[in-house]
mmCIF file of C-alpha atoms in Angstrom:
data_model
loop_
_atom_site.group_PDB
_atom_site.id
_atom_site.type_symbol
_atom_site.label_atom_id
_atom_site.label_comp_id
_atom_site.label_asym_id
_atom_site.label_seq_id
_atom_site.Cartn_x
_atom_site.Cartn_y
_atom_site.Cartn_z
ATOM 1 C CA MET A 1 14.082 -8.367 -21.769
ATOM 2 C CA LEU A 2 14.483 -11.169 -19.458
ATOM 3 C CA ASP A 3 11.570 -14.059 -19.319
ATOM 4 C CA PHE A 4 10.787 -16.447 -16.866
ATOM 5 C CA SER A 5 13.594 -18.856 -17.476
ATOM 6 C CA HIS A 6 16.306 -16.324 -16.319
ATOM 7 C CA LEU A 7 14.941 -16.412 -12.889
ATOM 8 C CA THR A 8 16.068 -18.475 -10.309
ATOM 9 C CA VAL A 9 15.201 -18.976 -6.526
ATOM 10 C CA GLY A 10 17.656 -17.101 -4.220
ATOM 11 C CA GLN A 11 18.623 -14.904 -7.117
ATOM 12 C CA VAL A 12 19.143 -11.402 -5.568
ATOM 13 C CA PHE A 13 18.661 -7.957 -7.136
ATOM 14 C CA GLU A 14 19.994 -4.940 -5.964
ATOM 15 C CA LEU A 15 17.549 -2.192 -5.238
ATOM 16 C CA ALA A 16 19.113 1.131 -6.105
ATOM 17 C CA PRO A 17 19.176 4.099 -3.775
ATOM 18 C CA PHE A 18 16.056 6.216 -3.703
ATOM 19 C CA LYS A 19 16.032 9.629 -1.754
ATOM 20 C CA VAL A 20 12.986 10.623 -0.260
ATOM 21 C CA THR A 21 12.551 14.442 -1.109
ATOM 22 C CA ARG A 22 10.385 16.577 1.527
ATOM 23 C CA ASP A 23 8.386 17.777 -1.720
ATOM 24 C CA GLU A 24 7.607 14.390 -2.575
ATOM 25 C CA LEU A 25 6.383 13.441 0.704
ATOM 26 C CA LEU A 26 4.481 16.240 0.959
ATOM 27 C CA ALA A 27 2.785 15.850 -1.971
ATOM 28 C CA PHE A 28 2.106 12.238 -1.665
ATOM 29 C CA ALA A 29 0.734 12.916 2.024
ATOM 30 C CA THR A 30 -1.607 15.490 0.641
ATOM 31 C CA GLU A 31 -3.432 13.324 -1.957
ATOM 32 C CA PHE A 32 -3.369 9.796 -0.158
ATOM 33 C CA ASP A 33 -2.764 10.408 3.311
ATOM 34 C CA PRO A 34 -3.539 14.059 4.704
ATOM 35 C CA GLN A 35 -2.806 13.240 8.610
ATOM 36 C CA PRO A 36 -1.051 16.106 10.381
ATOM 37 C CA PHE A 37 1.776 14.312 11.707
ATOM 38 C CA HIS A 38 2.681 13.572 7.487
ATOM 39 C CA LEU A 39 2.010 16.971 6.320
ATOM 40 C CA ASP A 40 3.198 19.476 9.410
ATOM 41 C CA GLU A 41 6.812 19.620 10.651
ATOM 42 C CA ASP A 42 5.423 20.522 14.409
ATOM 43 C CA ALA A 43 2.583 18.028 14.309
ATOM 44 C CA ALA A 44 5.229 15.588 13.120
ATOM 45 C CA LYS A 45 7.611 16.570 16.082
ATOM 46 C CA SER A 46 5.215 15.999 18.832
ATOM 47 C CA SER A 47 3.783 12.664 17.290
ATOM 48 C CA VAL A 48 4.941 8.915 17.635
ATOM 49 C CA LEU A 49 6.918 9.544 14.359
ATOM 50 C CA GLY A 50 9.318 12.047 16.034
ATOM 51 C CA GLY A 51 9.643 13.872 12.615
ATOM 52 C CA LEU A 52 8.447 14.476 9.179
ATOM 53 C CA ALA A 53 7.937 10.647 8.041
ATOM 54 C CA THR A 54 6.436 9.553 4.640
ATOM 55 C CA SER A 55 2.902 7.727 4.900
ATOM 56 C CA GLY A 56 3.479 3.984 4.930
ATOM 57 C CA TRP A 57 1.730 3.828 2.054
ATOM 58 C CA HIS A 58 4.407 6.069 0.360
ATOM 59 C CA THR A 59 7.464 4.158 1.490
ATOM 60 C CA SER A 60 5.212 1.097 -0.059
ATOM 61 C CA SER A 61 4.913 2.923 -3.482
ATOM 62 C CA ILE A 62 8.686 3.617 -3.390
ATOM 63 C CA LEU A 63 9.425 0.108 -2.637
ATOM 64 C CA MET A 64 7.274 -0.873 -5.778
ATOM 65 C CA ARG A 65 8.928 1.411 -7.896
ATOM 66 C CA MET A 66 12.381 0.389 -6.578
ATOM 67 C CA ILE A 67 11.411 -3.155 -7.742
ATOM 68 C CA CYS A 68 10.152 -2.172 -11.115
ATOM 69 C CA ASP A 69 13.728 -0.290 -11.837
ATOM 70 C CA ALA A 70 15.555 -3.603 -10.561
ATOM 71 C CA LEU A 71 13.157 -6.386 -12.105
ATOM 72 C CA PHE A 72 9.994 -5.495 -13.569
ATOM 73 C CA LEU A 73 10.884 -3.203 -16.235
ATOM 74 C CA LYS A 74 13.579 -5.753 -17.358
ATOM 75 C CA ILE A 75 11.196 -9.035 -17.504
ATOM 76 C CA ASP A 76 8.112 -9.720 -19.254
ATOM 77 C CA ALA A 77 6.237 -8.902 -15.534
ATOM 78 C CA ILE A 78 2.246 -9.222 -16.417
ATOM 79 C CA GLY A 79 0.900 -8.273 -13.018
ATOM 80 C CA SER A 80 0.666 -9.261 -9.667
ATOM 81 C CA SER A 81 -2.149 -10.757 -7.464
ATOM 82 C CA GLY A 82 -1.172 -9.037 -4.232
ATOM 83 C CA ILE A 83 1.428 -8.234 -1.384
ATOM 84 C CA ASP A 84 1.212 -11.108 1.212
ATOM 85 C CA GLU A 85 2.804 -8.918 3.834
ATOM 86 C CA MET A 86 4.163 -5.268 4.345
ATOM 87 C CA LYS A 87 5.914 -4.737 7.276
ATOM 88 C CA TRP A 88 6.335 -0.872 8.095
ATOM 89 C CA LEU A 89 9.185 -1.350 10.441
ATOM 90 C CA LYS A 90 10.741 2.211 11.278
ATOM 91 C CA PRO A 91 9.367 5.797 10.071
ATOM 92 C CA VAL A 92 11.157 6.994 6.840
ATOM 93 C CA TYR A 93 12.054 10.430 7.431
ATOM 94 C CA ALA A 94 12.275 13.376 4.574
ATOM 95 C CA ASP A 95 15.549 13.495 2.671
ATOM 96 C CA GLU A 96 16.661 9.785 3.921
ATOM 97 C CA VAL A 97 18.196 7.591 1.257
ATOM 98 C CA LEU A 98 16.690 4.090 0.600
ATOM 99 C CA SER A 99 18.313 1.097 -0.861
ATOM 100 C CA GLY A 100 17.588 -2.494 -0.520
ATOM 101 C CA VAL A 101 17.627 -5.959 -1.949
ATOM 102 C CA LEU A 102 14.850 -8.191 -3.359
ATOM 103 C CA THR A 103 15.166 -12.185 -3.343
ATOM 104 C CA VAL A 104 13.470 -14.600 -5.577
ATOM 105 C CA THR A 105 12.079 -17.048 -3.026
ATOM 106 C CA GLY A 106 10.279 -19.355 -5.211
ATOM 107 C CA LEU A 107 9.207 -20.202 -9.447
ATOM 108 C CA ARG A 108 6.233 -22.252 -10.275
ATOM 109 C CA LEU A 109 4.278 -22.284 -13.472
ATOM 110 C CA SER A 110 0.435 -20.706 -13.107
ATOM 111 C CA ASN A 111 -2.336 -23.887 -13.229
ATOM 112 C CA SER A 112 -4.496 -21.217 -14.419
ATOM 113 C CA LYS A 113 -2.786 -18.776 -16.827
ATOM 114 C CA PRO A 114 -1.172 -19.843 -20.076
ATOM 115 C CA ASN A 115 2.579 -19.195 -20.745
ATOM 116 C CA THR A 116 2.825 -17.664 -17.272
ATOM 117 C CA GLY A 117 5.321 -18.347 -14.412
ATOM 118 C CA ILE A 118 4.853 -17.138 -10.859
ATOM 119 C CA ALA A 119 7.942 -15.845 -9.433
ATOM 120 C CA THR A 120 7.349 -15.061 -5.236
ATOM 121 C CA PHE A 121 10.157 -12.454 -3.611
ATOM 122 C CA GLU A 122 11.118 -10.751 -0.625
ATOM 123 C CA ALA A 123 12.206 -6.957 -0.722
ATOM 124 C CA ALA A 124 13.944 -5.452 2.034
ATOM 125 C CA LEU A 125 14.390 -1.774 2.634
ATOM 126 C CA ASN A 126 16.754 -0.187 4.688
ATOM 127 C CA ASN A 127 18.425 3.407 5.136
ATOM 128 C CA ASP A 128 21.786 4.392 4.235
ATOM 129 C CA ASP A 129 23.008 3.521 7.797
ATOM 130 C CA GLY A 130 21.487 -0.095 7.286
ATOM 131 C CA GLU A 131 18.587 0.718 9.295
ATOM 132 C CA ALA A 132 15.808 -1.767 8.437
ATOM 133 C CA LYS A 133 12.677 0.271 7.108
ATOM 134 C CA ALA A 134 10.448 -2.059 5.408
ATOM 135 C CA PHE A 135 9.569 -5.449 4.377
ATOM 136 C CA MET A 136 7.644 -6.947 1.892
ATOM 137 C CA ARG A 137 6.483 -10.447 0.779
ATOM 138 C CA SER A 138 4.951 -10.529 -2.671
ATOM 139 C CA MET A 139 4.731 -12.305 -6.549
ATOM 140 C CA VAL A 140 4.668 -11.186 -10.000
ATOM 141 C CA PHE A 141 3.373 -12.801 -13.226
ATOM 142 C CA VAL A 142 6.121 -13.341 -15.675
ATOM 143 C CA SER A 143 5.732 -14.602 -19.513
ATOM 144 C CA THR A 144 7.076 -17.987 -20.147
ATOM 145 C CA GLN A 145 7.845 -16.985 -23.949
ATOM 146 C CA PRO A 146 11.169 -15.914 -24.711
ATOM 147 C CA MET B 1 -9.987 4.463 14.092
ATOM 148 C CA MET B 2 -12.988 6.496 12.753
ATOM 149 C CA GLY B 3 -12.226 8.904 15.818
ATOM 150 C CA LEU B 4 -12.876 5.929 18.365
ATOM 151 C CA PHE B 5 -11.047 4.690 21.419
ATOM 152 C CA MET B 6 -10.499 0.939 21.237
ATOM 153 C CA GLU B 7 -13.580 0.034 23.634
ATOM 154 C CA GLU B 8 -15.785 1.695 21.424
ATOM 155 C CA ILE B 9 -14.892 0.045 18.330
ATOM 156 C CA GLU B 10 -17.758 -2.605 17.339
ATOM 157 C CA LEU B 11 -16.384 -5.602 15.684
ATOM 158 C CA ASN B 12 -17.647 -7.133 12.335
ATOM 159 C CA ALA B 13 -19.494 -3.863 11.837
ATOM 160 C CA ARG B 14 -18.755 -2.881 7.929
ATOM 161 C CA ILE B 15 -18.358 0.838 7.707
ATOM 162 C CA ALA B 16 -18.258 2.547 4.424
ATOM 163 C CA LEU B 17 -15.418 4.751 3.672
ATOM 164 C CA GLY B 18 -16.747 6.430 0.338
ATOM 165 C CA SER B 19 -15.607 5.712 -3.292
ATOM 166 C CA TYR B 20 -12.423 6.990 -5.226
ATOM 167 C CA VAL B 21 -12.843 7.327 -8.938
ATOM 168 C CA PHE B 22 -9.788 5.962 -11.219
ATOM 169 C CA THR B 23 -9.090 8.270 -14.239
ATOM 170 C CA ARG B 24 -6.926 8.065 -17.047
ATOM 171 C CA GLU B 25 -5.039 11.071 -15.653
ATOM 172 C CA ASN B 26 -4.917 9.942 -11.638
ATOM 173 C CA MET B 27 -3.607 6.256 -12.723
ATOM 174 C CA ILE B 28 -1.105 7.494 -14.965
ATOM 175 C CA ALA B 29 0.203 9.842 -12.733
ATOM 176 C CA TYR B 30 0.606 7.658 -9.876
ATOM 177 C CA SER B 31 1.899 4.844 -12.024
ATOM 178 C CA ARG B 32 4.733 6.626 -13.679
ATOM 179 C CA LYS B 33 6.129 7.606 -10.398
ATOM 180 C CA PHE B 34 5.870 4.306 -8.656
ATOM 181 C CA ASP B 35 4.617 1.789 -11.152
ATOM 182 C CA PRO B 36 5.900 2.345 -14.753
ATOM 183 C CA VAL B 37 5.060 -0.998 -16.188
ATOM 184 C CA GLY B 38 3.649 -0.780 -19.658
ATOM 185 C CA PHE B 39 -0.082 -1.656 -18.971
ATOM 186 C CA HIS B 40 0.008 1.002 -16.499
ATOM 187 C CA VAL B 41 1.142 3.942 -18.152
ATOM 188 C CA ASP B 42 0.222 3.409 -21.590
ATOM 189 C CA GLU B 43 -3.345 2.656 -22.860
ATOM 190 C CA ALA B 44 -2.072 0.823 -26.178
ATOM 191 C CA ALA B 45 0.061 -1.426 -23.949
ATOM 192 C CA GLY B 46 -2.875 -1.867 -21.798
ATOM 193 C CA ARG B 47 -4.924 -3.177 -24.859
ATOM 194 C CA ALA B 48 -2.091 -5.547 -25.656
ATOM 195 C CA SER B 49 -1.631 -6.541 -22.216
ATOM 196 C CA PRO B 50 -3.488 -9.986 -20.930
ATOM 197 C CA TYR B 51 -6.130 -7.290 -19.237
ATOM 198 C CA GLY B 52 -7.115 -5.509 -22.605
ATOM 199 C CA ALA B 53 -7.273 -1.940 -21.239
ATOM 200 C CA MET B 54 -4.885 0.008 -19.340
ATOM 201 C CA THR B 55 -5.140 -0.935 -15.625
ATOM 202 C CA ALA B 56 -4.378 0.996 -12.251
ATOM 203 C CA ALA B 57 -1.385 0.115 -10.199
ATOM 204 C CA GLY B 58 -2.344 -2.430 -7.258
ATOM 205 C CA LEU B 59 -0.850 -0.079 -4.914
ATOM 206 C CA HIS B 60 -2.703 3.176 -6.287
ATOM 207 C CA THR B 61 -5.945 1.067 -5.360
ATOM 208 C CA ALA B 62 -4.709 0.778 -1.891
ATOM 209 C CA CYS B 63 -3.877 4.448 -1.854
ATOM 210 C CA GLY B 64 -7.548 5.224 -2.963
ATOM 211 C CA TRP B 65 -8.564 3.116 0.312
ATOM 212 C CA MET B 66 -6.573 5.168 2.055
ATOM 213 C CA SER B 67 -7.255 8.492 1.029
ATOM 214 C CA ARG B 68 -11.022 7.547 1.769
ATOM 215 C CA PHE B 69 -9.808 5.955 5.332
ATOM 216 C CA VAL B 70 -8.240 9.329 6.498
ATOM 217 C CA GLU B 71 -11.343 11.505 5.303
ATOM 218 C CA SER B 72 -13.852 9.466 7.287
ATOM 219 C CA ASN B 73 -11.710 9.646 10.111
ATOM 220 C CA ARG B 74 -11.054 13.260 10.105
ATOM 221 C CA GLN B 75 -15.043 13.664 9.559
ATOM 222 C CA ALA B 76 -15.986 11.296 12.630
ATOM 223 C CA ARG B 77 -13.224 13.080 14.868
ATOM 224 C CA ALA B 78 -14.658 16.916 13.775
ATOM 225 C CA ALA B 79 -17.949 15.506 14.898
ATOM 226 C CA ARG B 80 -16.419 14.039 17.998
ATOM 227 C CA THR B 81 -14.917 17.290 18.645
ATOM 228 C CA ALA B 82 -18.185 19.341 18.174
ATOM 229 C CA ALA B 83 -20.148 16.849 20.558
ATOM 230 C CA GLY B 84 -17.559 17.873 23.261
ATOM 231 C CA LEU B 85 -16.144 14.017 23.488
ATOM 232 C CA ALA B 86 -12.171 13.151 24.185
ATOM 233 C CA LEU B 87 -10.396 12.181 21.104
ATOM 234 C CA PRO B 88 -8.123 9.293 20.781
ATOM 235 C CA ASP B 89 -4.620 10.081 20.155
ATOM 236 C CA ILE B 90 -3.910 8.020 16.521
ATOM 237 C CA GLY B 91 -1.295 5.572 16.677
ATOM 238 C CA PRO B 92 0.956 4.009 14.130
ATOM 239 C CA SER B 93 0.502 0.618 11.745
ATOM 240 C CA PRO B 94 2.929 -1.931 11.953
ATOM 241 C CA GLY B 95 2.026 -2.571 7.935
ATOM 242 C CA PHE B 96 -0.735 -4.970 6.429
ATOM 243 C CA LYS B 97 -1.339 -9.000 5.242
ATOM 244 C CA ASN B 98 -3.067 -10.357 2.479
ATOM 245 C CA MET B 99 -3.362 -7.667 0.205
ATOM 246 C CA GLN B 100 -5.448 -9.016 -2.854
ATOM 247 C CA TRP B 101 -5.773 -7.751 -6.205
ATOM 248 C CA LEU B 102 -8.439 -9.714 -7.610
ATOM 249 C CA LYS B 103 -9.686 -8.065 -10.329
ATOM 250 C CA PRO B 104 -8.086 -5.293 -12.588
ATOM 251 C CA VAL B 105 -9.418 -1.528 -12.352
ATOM 252 C CA PHE B 106 -9.815 0.349 -15.230
ATOM 253 C CA ALA B 107 -9.971 3.893 -16.048
ATOM 254 C CA GLY B 108 -13.384 5.315 -15.199
ATOM 255 C CA ASP B 109 -14.195 2.532 -12.357
ATOM 256 C CA GLU B 110 -15.360 3.950 -9.346
ATOM 257 C CA ILE B 111 -14.459 1.917 -6.438
ATOM 258 C CA CYS B 112 -16.474 2.240 -3.113
ATOM 259 C CA TYR B 113 -14.308 1.038 0.024
ATOM 260 C CA PHE B 114 -14.881 -0.410 3.338
ATOM 261 C CA THR B 115 -13.692 -1.236 6.220
ATOM 262 C CA THR B 116 -14.591 -4.022 9.318
ATOM 263 C CA ALA B 117 -12.701 -4.323 12.597
ATOM 264 C CA LYS B 118 -12.315 -8.171 13.227
ATOM 265 C CA HIS B 119 -10.096 -7.985 16.516
ATOM 266 C CA LYS B 120 -8.925 -5.826 19.403
ATOM 267 C CA ARG B 121 -6.676 -6.694 22.185
ATOM 268 C CA ALA B 122 -5.028 -4.676 24.492
ATOM 269 C CA LEU B 123 -0.982 -4.552 24.082
ATOM 270 C CA ALA B 124 0.822 -5.803 27.206
ATOM 271 C CA SER B 125 4.235 -4.091 25.755
ATOM 272 C CA ARG B 126 2.549 -0.490 25.494
ATOM 273 C CA THR B 127 0.235 0.534 28.380
ATOM 274 C CA GLY B 128 -2.925 2.093 27.124
ATOM 275 C CA TRP B 129 -2.698 1.122 23.524
ATOM 276 C CA ALA B 130 -4.313 -1.907 21.699
ATOM 277 C CA MET B 131 -3.818 -3.377 18.270
ATOM 278 C CA VAL B 132 -7.165 -3.358 16.097
ATOM 279 C CA SER B 133 -7.263 -5.576 13.015
ATOM 280 C CA GLY B 134 -9.493 -5.236 10.345
ATOM 281 C CA TYR B 135 -10.670 -6.633 6.698
ATOM 282 C CA ASN B 136 -11.198 -4.098 4.100
ATOM 283 C CA GLU B 137 -12.415 -3.916 1.063
ATOM 284 C CA GLY B 138 -12.780 -2.269 -2.311
ATOM 285 C CA VAL B 139 -16.222 -2.924 -4.711
ATOM 286 C CA ASN B 140 -16.252 -1.511 -8.202
ATOM 287 C CA GLN B 141 -19.385 0.160 -9.817
ATOM 288 C CA THR B 142 -20.897 -3.273 -10.832
ATOM 289 C CA GLY B 143 -20.618 -4.783 -7.208
ATOM 290 C CA ALA B 144 -17.521 -6.822 -8.071
ATOM 291 C CA LEU B 145 -14.750 -7.281 -5.099
ATOM 292 C CA VAL B 146 -11.579 -5.859 -6.521
ATOM 293 C CA PHE B 147 -9.248 -5.132 -3.690
ATOM 294 C CA SER B 148 -9.153 -6.559 -0.110
ATOM 295 C CA PHE B 149 -6.568 -6.800 2.534
ATOM 296 C CA GLU B 150 -6.030 -6.875 6.631
ATOM 297 C CA SER B 151 -4.778 -3.648 7.928
ATOM 298 C CA ALA B 152 -3.799 -3.501 11.781
ATOM 299 C CA VAL B 153 -3.217 0.114 13.558
ATOM 300 C CA LEU B 154 -2.364 0.730 17.275
ATOM 301 C CA THR B 155 -5.547 2.200 18.866
ATOM 302 C CA ALA B 156 -5.532 4.555 22.059
ATOM 303 C CA MET B 157 -7.502 2.807 25.106
ATOM 304 C CA LYS B 158 -9.997 4.833 27.358
ATOM 305 C CA GLY B 159 -8.526 3.296 30.752
#
């Protein structure tokens, strides 16, 4: 398990490829974003999305999972206070394969939480053609105790 | 938004979207897929964490908001159709800003969600469309604000 001292500003973590299956897309949309253009192929084609595409909230959730696999499950992560910015740049279509990079942008000790560091980061998500799909700026609390 | 054209949206009016109950089951189901850190998927790990109990993933709290927003919008559009009024096309969102997870959300918490339109402006780049931005909240059963963020959505204009 890594701790706060293992992080450096500018450090880059690769976000491993993640395939967005049609079944997962439909299951997520049914539960959290059941709008016709996320559930129905014909409605999607005639919408601004141009085809069956994920909810932005699904894209964000997938990005969080990729960040967990790349970093949060390998450090002593103890939560986050939020997401400064999330950009949904392009629709993510069924069966696309996403990958990306996370870059550590800042490191400081928490003023209010003992033994806790704050790592700020940016994460960029793209498909396998290199098309940018989403971008996120956020932070994570990390234990400073080895 | 809420079945309304941009011109019809009243700024600074706080709209209740309904509530979402976080359960042990729906928290673990979401977090196993999307945020499988120990204190989101395991009760013992939650007790050992600084939060003292298993907590909902922050983006699960956001997805609960979206599910209530979509349902409120669906009901508003159905009422509009029943009244014989024109329906605006639903536009995409470019994303969100300043999402804050202010307090932990625990199993059994019922979060009431709200949205308040704050700004609207016609887009020079897309005739007939406006950008409407809003402030959104989640409040738990004790009245504490646990979640907030700023949204933006392209909204159709009447003329």
